[in-house]
Amino acid sequence: MRATSSTSIIPRTRLLARLVLPMLVVAVGGWFAGVPAQDPPKKLPKPEEYDPNPPKLKPVRDPEKSAAKDTTPPAGEAGGQRQPAGELAVAARQTNHMVLRQLFLSLAVPHDVVTMRQSGAPVKIEPIPQYVGPRPRFKDTIKVRRLGSDGTPSSQVRNLAAHEILGIEPYEQIAITQVENFLKEPYDRLPEQDLRYLSRRQMLEAAAQTLTAVVRFHESARVLGQRQGKEWESVEKALRKKLLEVEVGYLEELARANDWDAAVAAARQMVARYPQTEDRELLAVPLTRIIDQTLKAGGEDTPRLVQQRLKTLNELFPGLNPAKRIGEGLRRQAERLFAEAKELANRGRTKEAQEKLHQAEDLWPQLPGLYDARIKMEKYHSVLRVGVRDLPVELSPATACTDSERWAVELLFEGLVKLTYDPETGQRYEPGLAEGRPRLIPMGRQFQIARDAYWSDGRQVTGADVRSTVNLLRDKSWIGYRPSWAEMIEGVHLGGDPFQVSLLLRQGFLDPLSLMTFKILPPDLTWKNHAPFARNPVGSGPYQYHGQMTQDGRTYAVFVANPSYGRRVSRRGLPLIREIHFVKSNDPVHDFKQRRLDLLLDLPAKKVQEVAQVEGVVVPPPMPNRRVYFLAINHRRPALQNQDLRRALGLAVPRQKLLDEFFRPRPGVEVHRPLTGPYPADSWAAEPSIPSLDRPDQAKGLIGQAAKKGLPSKLTLKFPNDDPQVVQAMEFLCAHLSSELGITIEPEALEPHRLRDDVELNHSYDLAYYHYDYPSDAYWLWPLFDPSPDARRSGGSNYLGYRDDGELVRWFRAAMMHRDFPKVQEYTRLIHDLVQSKMLLIPLWQLDTCIALRKGLKPTNIDPLLIFTDVEHWTLRR
């Protein structure tokens, strides 16, 4: 209702309305019968009706921005609030082209059209909430209000029954019809000097602008209750379908003109309106056509230009893999460049040939023979042979048990970020699946996943895969579930961009990125299909597993370059080594001399000097790492709940003697260190005031105290059977403890997977030679002592089964709640002291990492534990 400038006449007006309105209803009761709705002309208007100097059309503007800049109240506003379709009134005022002005004005005021049964005349009315359509079936009556020729609503409301009308056409359908009629007109075929002339691009721009405004009206009407009921869903679907059709047509026009920049700018505005994959595919087609035209045109700069445009397309339409649409053209162009490279190489023009190969790889990296040709031309050797203690069997991050299996996981899978190690600067984090540095957000980090990252089976990696992985790791039925980790992670948030993920924490943490290095897994992985997956995994890492092969009587585990990995722009041409073969090496000296090895991992310190003497072999200095070895104590055993017994066992272990005799190259050599607690020696977390634990005299006194509560007649010590040094050391230790304490300690060597099952799944052990790998230099020990039922169950991280009396948990909680490093260090050292004093586990030693490699192998950023975190950049030349 419009207010007048004089408030004095309002009472009089209201009084007049009360007196006159009943008579008006009687007098003009037939107004619905004879006044038709006003529609735009069906034929081309005559030229003289138009402005003689029509300006050129501006590009279609974002309606929200246009509305924000224009403050003039358009027709159709009510109560001082802009209605979304009022944008068309603004558009009409902003153009001098009368064809467009007429189109915009015809829909500037939202209206429905009712057709009366008696007269057959259409009449404009205010939009009504319920959907009626062409076949009225409503009960009772509906209230309608007629609109005047200027769009002003009548003060009179009429109740109509279903039998009085032929139907009601909604505003949304009216807009679709008028846009269709407008686009059928041959304005684009008129001479350009004709005042009615519009290019096809201008027509489609105007049609899109019109339908966008109508869509916005509909969205607002649904929210405000001006359109009610499920029947409107089909109307909205038809409206959006028509808008999509028009916008695709506009992009097609730009494609015909080969106008890449304009097409990208338009698509960037459109794509946010279409979350559905099938709709985005339609929008992507015209842009792929431009790239196809670029390929056909050819030219020296074509590969670079096409690659740039493909990257833009991947950013605009993530998940659609637009290269598939133009794959044949890309492949042919790559084949041509490959052939040219071979010809150049035959003529001795190696540098030019390499450039051609790189261009071909940019366009179609999976072209057969291309990768090998580049590796050969750049004089990289294609196969890296790695000596390991045993061949990997379980290749899933959830079940990898042995070192060779953990190393294989680094080849096959990626995290959002990866931990790398530099001898000079220490640990740092680098992008994995994420592009660039993560963005700091409240209680978390935001990552942008590489849009051109793919699984080894060709599927694209998205934020949904990160979310499904986190959900899997938080699932109590999952074999890799860790409640201590799940307790820290709030969840994953996905925004409008399917490649943007936010990982949220429940609380602050000293090293939050260490919680985000977990390996991302394919989205269809469940506990039911995990067993076959672990033997034939699908990952996004630089290599993929090709099973085992036997050659010259030796069995190899074969990993070949993952072609999907090299498709990423940031990983183009990587990895530089085509294949990696793991082989079991029982005699590394002989294998190096026979040139059967390029790299030996886990080199025994006692063999360092002998291996280093082999010609062409280098043995770097031992590398300290984040692994601590200890005797795991099963606190579920009543006898081992005796603290005096645990301390007696711990103080009776001759650490220095064991290290000298079984692990060090010779006594006194500064390699490998005994521990005084659960943290690495010389780390910031270790309490320096704790003296050596080699105290046999105190052990004998404590065993007497323990005997008062009763001693077990026998305890078993389980350990892995895959390392002769360990087998000999543990057998010696069992004999030593039995002799010193008068308790039979029985040794039991087990295959590593069996040992893992007995300790972590079945809890069927007394003592076990075990290790714990800290995820980072934050030294997060909490998972090992998490007292929750989930952590103590089968497969839980607290396989020790320790039930805390409250003191240890209090210090752990305090350390995890603080970000102030001095405070964290204070609490962590209290934990060190408490674990040692109660001998909750029996600390043993920290074994430095020793490796040997050929001089032609150039590894980068070797992490002493994970080894292959940066393997894609390694090179091997013979």
mmCIF file with all atom_site columns, N, CA and C in Angstrom, residues 704-763:
data_model
loop_
_atom_site.group_PDB
_atom_site.id
_atom_site.type_symbol
_atom_site.label_atom_id
_atom_site.label_alt_id
_atom_site.label_comp_id
_atom_site.label_asym_id
_atom_site.label_entity_id
_atom_site.label_seq_id
_atom_site.pdbx_PDB_ins_code
_atom_site.Cartn_x
_atom_site.Cartn_y
_atom_site.Cartn_z
_atom_site.occupancy
_atom_site.B_iso_or_equiv
_atom_site.pdbx_formal_charge
_atom_site.auth_seq_id
_atom_site.auth_comp_id
_atom_site.auth_asym_id
_atom_site.auth_atom_id
_atom_site.pdbx_PDB_model_num
ATOM 1   N N  . GLY A 1 704 ? 62.857 -58.890 45.580 1.00 0.00 ? 704 GLY A N  1
ATOM 2   C CA . GLY A 1 704 ? 62.491 -59.375 46.904 1.00 0.00 ? 704 GLY A CA 1
ATOM 3   C C  . GLY A 1 704 ? 61.201 -58.741 47.384 1.00 0.00 ? 704 GLY A C  1
ATOM 4   N N  . GLN A 1 705 ? 61.036 -57.436 47.139 1.00 0.00 ? 705 GLN A N  1
ATOM 5   C CA . GLN A 1 705 ? 59.792 -56.760 47.495 1.00 0.00 ? 705 GLN A CA 1
ATOM 6   C C  . GLN A 1 705 ? 58.623 -57.340 46.705 1.00 0.00 ? 705 GLN A C  1
ATOM 7   N N  . ALA A 1 706 ? 58.870 -57.599 45.407 1.00 0.00 ? 706 ALA A N  1
ATOM 8   C CA . ALA A 1 706 ? 57.800 -58.137 44.565 1.00 0.00 ? 706 ALA A CA 1
ATOM 9   C C  . ALA A 1 706 ? 57.373 -59.521 45.007 1.00 0.00 ? 706 ALA A C  1
ATOM 10  N N  . ALA A 1 707 ? 58.323 -60.308 45.575 1.00 0.00 ? 707 ALA A N  1
ATOM 11  C CA . ALA A 1 707 ? 58.009 -61.684 45.977 1.00 0.00 ? 707 ALA A CA 1
ATOM 12  C C  . ALA A 1 707 ? 56.974 -61.721 47.088 1.00 0.00 ? 707 ALA A C  1
ATOM 13  N N  . LYS A 1 708 ? 56.873 -60.637 47.871 1.00 0.00 ? 708 LYS A N  1
ATOM 14  C CA . LYS A 1 708 ? 55.893 -60.598 48.967 1.00 0.00 ? 708 LYS A CA 1
ATOM 15  C C  . LYS A 1 708 ? 54.461 -60.668 48.427 1.00 0.00 ? 708 LYS A C  1
ATOM 16  N N  . LYS A 1 709 ? 54.279 -60.198 47.194 1.00 0.00 ? 709 LYS A N  1
ATOM 17  C CA . LYS A 1 709 ? 52.945 -60.243 46.586 1.00 0.00 ? 709 LYS A CA 1
ATOM 18  C C  . LYS A 1 709 ? 52.769 -61.461 45.688 1.00 0.00 ? 709 LYS A C  1
ATOM 19  N N  . GLY A 1 710 ? 53.836 -62.240 45.558 1.00 0.00 ? 710 GLY A N  1
ATOM 20  C CA . GLY A 1 710 ? 53.769 -63.438 44.736 1.00 0.00 ? 710 GLY A CA 1
ATOM 21  C C  . GLY A 1 710 ? 54.365 -63.210 43.367 1.00 0.00 ? 710 GLY A C  1
ATOM 22  N N  . LEU A 1 711 ? 55.264 -64.118 42.965 1.00 0.00 ? 711 LEU A N  1
ATOM 23  C CA . LEU A 1 711 ? 55.912 -64.013 41.665 1.00 0.00 ? 711 LEU A CA 1
ATOM 24  C C  . LEU A 1 711 ? 55.419 -65.100 40.727 1.00 0.00 ? 711 LEU A C  1
ATOM 25  N N  . PRO A 1 712 ? 55.324 -64.807 39.452 1.00 0.00 ? 712 PRO A N  1
ATOM 26  C CA . PRO A 1 712 ? 54.941 -65.848 38.486 1.00 0.00 ? 712 PRO A CA 1
ATOM 27  C C  . PRO A 1 712 ? 56.096 -66.824 38.306 1.00 0.00 ? 712 PRO A C  1
ATOM 28  N N  . SER A 1 713 ? 55.777 -68.067 38.016 1.00 0.00 ? 713 SER A N  1
ATOM 29  C CA . SER A 1 713 ? 56.831 -69.050 37.805 1.00 0.00 ? 713 SER A CA 1
ATOM 30  C C  . SER A 1 713 ? 57.493 -68.881 36.453 1.00 0.00 ? 713 SER A C  1
ATOM 31  N N  . LYS A 1 714 ? 56.743 -68.291 35.491 1.00 0.00 ? 714 LYS A N  1
ATOM 32  C CA . LYS A 1 714 ? 57.281 -68.147 34.150 1.00 0.00 ? 714 LYS A CA 1
ATOM 33  C C  . LYS A 1 714 ? 56.599 -66.972 33.439 1.00 0.00 ? 714 LYS A C  1
ATOM 34  N N  . LEU A 1 715 ? 57.390 -66.275 32.643 1.00 0.00 ? 715 LEU A N  1
ATOM 35  C CA . LEU A 1 715 ? 56.868 -65.244 31.749 1.00 0.00 ? 715 LEU A CA 1
ATOM 36  C C  . LEU A 1 715 ? 57.427 -65.493 30.354 1.00 0.00 ? 715 LEU A C  1
ATOM 37  N N  . THR A 1 716 ? 56.663 -65.165 29.334 1.00 0.00 ? 716 THR A N  1
ATOM 38  C CA . THR A 1 716 ? 57.158 -65.308 27.959 1.00 0.00 ? 716 THR A CA 1
ATOM 39  C C  . THR A 1 716 ? 57.526 -63.933 27.407 1.00 0.00 ? 716 THR A C  1
ATOM 40  N N  . LEU A 1 717 ? 58.560 -63.912 26.591 1.00 0.00 ? 717 LEU A N  1
ATOM 41  C CA . LEU A 1 717 ? 58.959 -62.696 25.894 1.00 0.00 ? 717 LEU A CA 1
ATOM 42  C C  . LEU A 1 717 ? 58.882 -62.984 24.395 1.00 0.00 ? 717 LEU A C  1
ATOM 43  N N  . LYS A 1 718 ? 57.953 -62.320 23.710 1.00 0.00 ? 718 LYS A N  1
ATOM 44  C CA . LYS A 1 718 ? 57.764 -62.525 22.278 1.00 0.00 ? 718 LYS A CA 1
ATOM 45  C C  . LYS A 1 718 ? 58.482 -61.429 21.495 1.00 0.00 ? 718 LYS A C  1
ATOM 46  N N  . PHE A 1 719 ? 59.011 -61.809 20.336 1.00 0.00 ? 719 PHE A N  1
ATOM 47  C CA . PHE A 1 719 ? 59.758 -60.856 19.523 1.00 0.00 ? 719 PHE A CA 1
ATOM 48  C C  . PHE A 1 719 ? 59.720 -61.318 18.070 1.00 0.00 ? 719 PHE A C  1
ATOM 49  N N  . PRO A 1 720 ? 60.036 -60.430 17.112 1.00 0.00 ? 720 PRO A N  1
ATOM 50  C CA . PRO A 1 720 ? 59.981 -60.811 15.691 1.00 0.00 ? 720 PRO A CA 1
ATOM 51  C C  . PRO A 1 720 ? 61.158 -61.693 15.308 1.00 0.00 ? 720 PRO A C  1
ATOM 52  N N  . ASN A 1 721 ? 60.901 -62.581 14.348 1.00 0.00 ? 721 ASN A N  1
ATOM 53  C CA . ASN A 1 721 ? 61.933 -63.538 13.943 1.00 0.00 ? 721 ASN A CA 1
ATOM 54  C C  . ASN A 1 721 ? 62.636 -63.143 12.654 1.00 0.00 ? 721 ASN A C  1
ATOM 55  N N  . ASP A 1 722 ? 62.404 -61.912 12.145 1.00 0.00 ? 722 ASP A N  1
ATOM 56  C CA . ASP A 1 722 ? 62.921 -61.538 10.832 1.00 0.00 ? 722 ASP A CA 1
ATOM 57  C C  . ASP A 1 722 ? 64.282 -60.840 10.892 1.00 0.00 ? 722 ASP A C  1
ATOM 58  N N  . ASP A 1 723 ? 64.817 -60.626 12.078 1.00 0.00 ? 723 ASP A N  1
ATOM 59  C CA . ASP A 1 723 ? 66.101 -59.933 12.218 1.00 0.00 ? 723 ASP A CA 1
ATOM 60  C C  . ASP A 1 723 ? 67.006 -60.753 13.134 1.00 0.00 ? 723 ASP A C  1
ATOM 61  N N  . PRO A 1 724 ? 68.054 -61.343 12.588 1.00 0.00 ? 724 PRO A N  1
ATOM 62  C CA . PRO A 1 724 ? 68.947 -62.192 13.419 1.00 0.00 ? 724 PRO A CA 1
ATOM 63  C C  . PRO A 1 724 ? 69.506 -61.465 14.639 1.00 0.00 ? 724 PRO A C  1
ATOM 64  N N  . GLN A 1 725 ? 69.801 -60.157 14.486 1.00 0.00 ? 725 GLN A N  1
ATOM 65  C CA . GLN A 1 725 ? 70.325 -59.399 15.632 1.00 0.00 ? 725 GLN A CA 1
ATOM 66  C C  . GLN A 1 725 ? 69.330 -59.396 16.781 1.00 0.00 ? 725 GLN A C  1
ATOM 67  N N  . VAL A 1 726 ? 68.062 -59.156 16.432 1.00 0.00 ? 726 VAL A N  1
ATOM 68  C CA . VAL A 1 726 ? 67.024 -59.095 17.459 1.00 0.00 ? 726 VAL A CA 1
ATOM 69  C C  . VAL A 1 726 ? 66.819 -60.459 18.101 1.00 0.00 ? 726 VAL A C  1
ATOM 70  N N  . VAL A 1 727 ? 66.793 -61.499 17.283 1.00 0.00 ? 727 VAL A N  1
ATOM 71  C CA . VAL A 1 727 ? 66.604 -62.851 17.823 1.00 0.00 ? 727 VAL A CA 1
ATOM 72  C C  . VAL A 1 727 ? 67.707 -63.177 18.831 1.00 0.00 ? 727 VAL A C  1
ATOM 73  N N  . GLN A 1 728 ? 68.951 -62.911 18.466 1.00 0.00 ? 728 GLN A N  1
ATOM 74  C CA . GLN A 1 728 ? 70.069 -63.199 19.373 1.00 0.00 ? 728 GLN A CA 1
ATOM 75  C C  . GLN A 1 728 ? 70.006 -62.338 20.633 1.00 0.00 ? 728 GLN A C  1
ATOM 76  N N  . ALA A 1 729 ? 69.673 -61.043 20.456 1.00 0.00 ? 729 ALA A N  1
ATOM 77  C CA . ALA A 1 729 ? 69.634 -60.145 21.607 1.00 0.00 ? 729 ALA A CA 1
ATOM 78  C C  . ALA A 1 729 ? 68.535 -60.551 22.581 1.00 0.00 ? 729 ALA A C  1
ATOM 79  N N  . MET A 1 730 ? 67.354 -60.919 22.072 1.00 0.00 ? 730 MET A N  1
ATOM 80  C CA . MET A 1 730 ? 66.242 -61.271 22.957 1.00 0.00 ? 730 MET A CA 1
ATOM 81  C C  . MET A 1 730 ? 66.464 -62.609 23.649 1.00 0.00 ? 730 MET A C  1
ATOM 82  N N  . GLU A 1 731 ? 67.093 -63.540 22.957 1.00 0.00 ? 731 GLU A N  1
ATOM 83  C CA . GLU A 1 731 ? 67.412 -64.816 23.612 1.00 0.00 ? 731 GLU A CA 1
ATOM 84  C C  . GLU A 1 731 ? 68.413 -64.600 24.738 1.00 0.00 ? 731 GLU A C  1
ATOM 85  N N  . PHE A 1 732 ? 69.389 -63.742 24.489 1.00 0.00 ? 732 PHE A N  1
ATOM 86  C CA . PHE A 1 732 ? 70.363 -63.419 25.539 1.00 0.00 ? 732 PHE A CA 1
ATOM 87  C C  . PHE A 1 732 ? 69.662 -62.728 26.709 1.00 0.00 ? 732 PHE A C  1
ATOM 88  N N  . LEU A 1 733 ? 68.766 -61.782 26.391 1.00 0.00 ? 733 LEU A N  1
ATOM 89  C CA . LEU A 1 733 ? 68.082 -61.049 27.450 1.00 0.00 ? 733 LEU A CA 1
ATOM 90  C C  . LEU A 1 733 ? 67.228 -61.980 28.316 1.00 0.00 ? 733 LEU A C  1
ATOM 91  N N  . CYS A 1 734 ? 66.535 -62.927 27.692 1.00 0.00 ? 734 CYS A N  1
ATOM 92  C CA . CYS A 1 734 ? 65.714 -63.862 28.463 1.00 0.00 ? 734 CYS A CA 1
ATOM 93  C C  . CYS A 1 734 ? 66.581 -64.674 29.433 1.00 0.00 ? 734 CYS A C  1
ATOM 94  N N  . ALA A 1 735 ? 67.708 -65.140 28.937 1.00 0.00 ? 735 ALA A N  1
ATOM 95  C CA . ALA A 1 735 ? 68.601 -65.924 29.805 1.00 0.00 ? 735 ALA A CA 1
ATOM 96  C C  . ALA A 1 735 ? 69.156 -65.056 30.928 1.00 0.00 ? 735 ALA A C  1
ATOM 97  N N  . HIS A 1 736 ? 69.485 -63.810 30.608 1.00 0.00 ? 736 HIS A N  1
ATOM 98  C CA . HIS A 1 736 ? 70.044 -62.903 31.616 1.00 0.00 ? 736 HIS A CA 1
ATOM 99  C C  . HIS A 1 736 ? 69.012 -62.598 32.701 1.00 0.00 ? 736 HIS A C  1
ATOM 100 N N  . LEU A 1 737 ? 67.796 -62.247 32.311 1.00 0.00 ? 737 LEU A N  1
ATOM 101 C CA . LEU A 1 737 ? 66.758 -61.912 33.297 1.00 0.00 ? 737 LEU A CA 1
ATOM 102 C C  . LEU A 1 737 ? 66.407 -63.118 34.151 1.00 0.00 ? 737 LEU A C  1
ATOM 103 N N  . SER A 1 738 ? 66.357 -64.284 33.549 1.00 0.00 ? 738 SER A N  1
ATOM 104 C CA . SER A 1 738 ? 66.044 -65.501 34.315 1.00 0.00 ? 738 SER A CA 1
ATOM 105 C C  . SER A 1 738 ? 67.103 -65.742 35.377 1.00 0.00 ? 738 SER A C  1
ATOM 106 N N  . SER A 1 739 ? 68.363 -65.523 34.982 1.00 0.00 ? 739 SER A N  1
ATOM 107 C CA . SER A 1 739 ? 69.468 -65.756 35.922 1.00 0.00 ? 739 SER A CA 1
ATOM 108 C C  . SER A 1 739 ? 69.480 -64.711 37.028 1.00 0.00 ? 739 SER A C  1
ATOM 109 N N  . GLU A 1 740 ? 69.259 -63.444 36.684 1.00 0.00 ? 740 GLU A N  1
ATOM 110 C CA . GLU A 1 740 ? 69.356 -62.358 37.650 1.00 0.00 ? 740 GLU A CA 1
ATOM 111 C C  . GLU A 1 740 ? 68.184 -62.331 38.625 1.00 0.00 ? 740 GLU A C  1
ATOM 112 N N  . LEU A 1 741 ? 66.976 -62.635 38.147 1.00 0.00 ? 741 LEU A N  1
ATOM 113 C CA . LEU A 1 741 ? 65.774 -62.443 38.963 1.00 0.00 ? 741 LEU A CA 1
ATOM 114 C C  . LEU A 1 741 ? 65.169 -63.745 39.471 1.00 0.00 ? 741 LEU A C  1
ATOM 115 N N  . GLY A 1 742 ? 65.652 -64.864 38.968 1.00 0.00 ? 742 GLY A N  1
ATOM 116 C CA . GLY A 1 742 ? 65.113 -66.137 39.440 1.00 0.00 ? 742 GLY A CA 1
ATOM 117 C C  . GLY A 1 742 ? 63.733 -66.443 38.905 1.00 0.00 ? 742 GLY A C  1
ATOM 118 N N  . ILE A 1 743 ? 63.341 -65.784 37.818 1.00 0.00 ? 743 ILE A N  1
ATOM 119 C CA . ILE A 1 743 ? 62.060 -66.060 37.162 1.00 0.00 ? 743 ILE A CA 1
ATOM 120 C C  . ILE A 1 743 ? 62.363 -66.548 35.753 1.00 0.00 ? 743 ILE A C  1
ATOM 121 N N  . THR A 1 744 ? 61.731 -67.607 35.364 1.00 0.00 ? 744 THR A N  1
ATOM 122 C CA . THR A 1 744 ? 61.965 -68.112 34.010 1.00 0.00 ? 744 THR A CA 1
ATOM 123 C C  . THR A 1 744 ? 61.325 -67.177 32.992 1.00 0.00 ? 744 THR A C  1
ATOM 124 N N  . ILE A 1 745 ? 62.173 -66.603 32.129 1.00 0.00 ? 745 ILE A N  1
ATOM 125 C CA . ILE A 1 745 ? 61.685 -65.768 31.020 1.00 0.00 ? 745 ILE A CA 1
ATOM 126 C C  . ILE A 1 745 ? 61.905 -66.563 29.747 1.00 0.00 ? 745 ILE A C  1
ATOM 127 N N  . GLU A 1 746 ? 60.837 -67.004 29.151 1.00 0.00 ? 746 GLU A N  1
ATOM 128 C CA . GLU A 1 746 ? 60.920 -67.905 27.990 1.00 0.00 ? 746 GLU A CA 1
ATOM 129 C C  . GLU A 1 746 ? 60.853 -67.117 26.693 1.00 0.00 ? 746 GLU A C  1
ATOM 130 N N  . PRO A 1 747 ? 61.848 -67.257 25.789 1.00 0.00 ? 747 PRO A N  1
ATOM 131 C CA . PRO A 1 747 ? 61.811 -66.531 24.512 1.00 0.00 ? 747 PRO A CA 1
ATOM 132 C C  . PRO A 1 747 ? 60.883 -67.217 23.512 1.00 0.00 ? 747 PRO A C  1
ATOM 133 N N  . GLU A 1 748 ? 60.230 -66.418 22.690 1.00 0.00 ? 748 GLU A N  1
ATOM 134 C CA . GLU A 1 748 ? 59.347 -66.949 21.647 1.00 0.00 ? 748 GLU A CA 1
ATOM 135 C C  . GLU A 1 748 ? 59.419 -66.036 20.421 1.00 0.00 ? 748 GLU A C  1
ATOM 136 N N  . ALA A 1 749 ? 60.089 -66.525 19.383 1.00 0.00 ? 749 ALA A N  1
ATOM 137 C CA . ALA A 1 749 ? 60.225 -65.749 18.147 1.00 0.00 ? 749 ALA A CA 1
ATOM 138 C C  . ALA A 1 749 ? 59.031 -66.000 17.240 1.00 0.00 ? 749 ALA A C  1
ATOM 139 N N  . LEU A 1 750 ? 58.440 -64.928 16.726 1.00 0.00 ? 750 LEU A N  1
ATOM 140 C CA . LEU A 1 750 ? 57.237 -65.032 15.889 1.00 0.00 ? 750 LEU A CA 1
ATOM 141 C C  . LEU A 1 750 ? 57.407 -64.248 14.593 1.00 0.00 ? 750 LEU A C  1
ATOM 142 N N  . GLU A 1 751 ? 56.720 -64.697 13.571 1.00 0.00 ? 751 GLU A N  1
ATOM 143 C CA . GLU A 1 751 ? 56.637 -63.931 12.322 1.00 0.00 ? 751 GLU A CA 1
ATOM 144 C C  . GLU A 1 751 ? 56.023 -62.569 12.655 1.00 0.00 ? 751 GLU A C  1
ATOM 145 N N  . PRO A 1 752 ? 56.493 -61.463 12.061 1.00 0.00 ? 752 PRO A N  1
ATOM 146 C CA . PRO A 1 752 ? 56.066 -60.120 12.482 1.00 0.00 ? 752 PRO A CA 1
ATOM 147 C C  . PRO A 1 752 ? 54.556 -59.903 12.509 1.00 0.00 ? 752 PRO A C  1
ATOM 148 N N  . HIS A 1 753 ? 53.826 -60.423 11.527 1.00 0.00 ? 753 HIS A N  1
ATOM 149 C CA . HIS A 1 753 ? 52.372 -60.231 11.539 1.00 0.00 ? 753 HIS A CA 1
ATOM 150 C C  . HIS A 1 753 ? 51.721 -60.999 12.680 1.00 0.00 ? 753 HIS A C  1
ATOM 151 N N  . ARG A 1 754 ? 52.252 -62.172 12.958 1.00 0.00 ? 754 ARG A N  1
ATOM 152 C CA . ARG A 1 754 ? 51.732 -62.962 14.075 1.00 0.00 ? 754 ARG A CA 1
ATOM 153 C C  . ARG A 1 754 ? 52.004 -62.238 15.394 1.00 0.00 ? 754 ARG A C  1
ATOM 154 N N  . LEU A 1 755 ? 53.204 -61.662 15.515 1.00 0.00 ? 755 LEU A N  1
ATOM 155 C CA . LEU A 1 755 ? 53.520 -60.901 16.719 1.00 0.00 ? 755 LEU A CA 1
ATOM 156 C C  . LEU A 1 755 ? 52.568 -59.721 16.868 1.00 0.00 ? 755 LEU A C  1
ATOM 157 N N  . ARG A 1 756 ? 52.317 -59.004 15.782 1.00 0.00 ? 756 ARG A N  1
ATOM 158 C CA . ARG A 1 756 ? 51.387 -57.867 15.841 1.00 0.00 ? 756 ARG A CA 1
ATOM 159 C C  . ARG A 1 756 ? 49.998 -58.324 16.290 1.00 0.00 ? 756 ARG A C  1
ATOM 160 N N  . ASP A 1 757 ? 49.538 -59.448 15.759 1.00 0.00 ? 757 ASP A N  1
ATOM 161 C CA . ASP A 1 757 ? 48.212 -59.956 16.137 1.00 0.00 ? 757 ASP A CA 1
ATOM 162 C C  . ASP A 1 757 ? 48.161 -60.325 17.617 1.00 0.00 ? 757 ASP A C  1
ATOM 163 N N  . ASP A 1 758 ? 49.226 -60.997 18.096 1.00 0.00 ? 758 ASP A N  1
ATOM 164 C CA . ASP A 1 758 ? 49.244 -61.417 19.499 1.00 0.00 ? 758 ASP A CA 1
ATOM 165 C C  . ASP A 1 758 ? 49.259 -60.221 20.449 1.00 0.00 ? 758 ASP A C  1
ATOM 166 N N  . VAL A 1 759 ? 49.973 -59.171 20.062 1.00 0.00 ? 759 VAL A N  1
ATOM 167 C CA . VAL A 1 759 ? 50.093 -58.018 20.955 1.00 0.00 ? 759 VAL A CA 1
ATOM 168 C C  . VAL A 1 759 ? 48.878 -57.102 20.832 1.00 0.00 ? 759 VAL A C  1
ATOM 169 N N  . GLU A 1 760 ? 48.540 -56.694 19.619 1.00 0.00 ? 760 GLU A N  1
ATOM 170 C CA . GLU A 1 760 ? 47.542 -55.640 19.438 1.00 0.00 ? 760 GLU A CA 1
ATOM 171 C C  . GLU A 1 760 ? 46.111 -56.152 19.307 1.00 0.00 ? 760 GLU A C  1
ATOM 172 N N  . LEU A 1 761 ? 45.943 -57.348 18.756 1.00 0.00 ? 761 LEU A N  1
ATOM 173 C CA . LEU A 1 761 ? 44.586 -57.855 18.548 1.00 0.00 ? 761 LEU A CA 1
ATOM 174 C C  . LEU A 1 761 ? 44.151 -58.817 19.651 1.00 0.00 ? 761 LEU A C  1
ATOM 175 N N  . ASN A 1 762 ? 45.003 -59.806 19.942 1.00 0.00 ? 762 ASN A N  1
ATOM 176 C CA . ASN A 1 762 ? 44.615 -60.845 20.888 1.00 0.00 ? 762 ASN A CA 1
ATOM 177 C C  . ASN A 1 762 ? 45.057 -60.564 22.318 1.00 0.00 ? 762 ASN A C  1
ATOM 178 N N  . HIS A 1 763 ? 46.031 -59.665 22.481 1.00 0.00 ? 763 HIS A N  1
ATOM 179 C CA . HIS A 1 763 ? 46.596 -59.358 23.800 1.00 0.00 ? 763 HIS A CA 1
ATOM 180 C C  . HIS A 1 763 ? 47.095 -60.619 24.500 1.00 0.00 ? 763 HIS A C  1
#
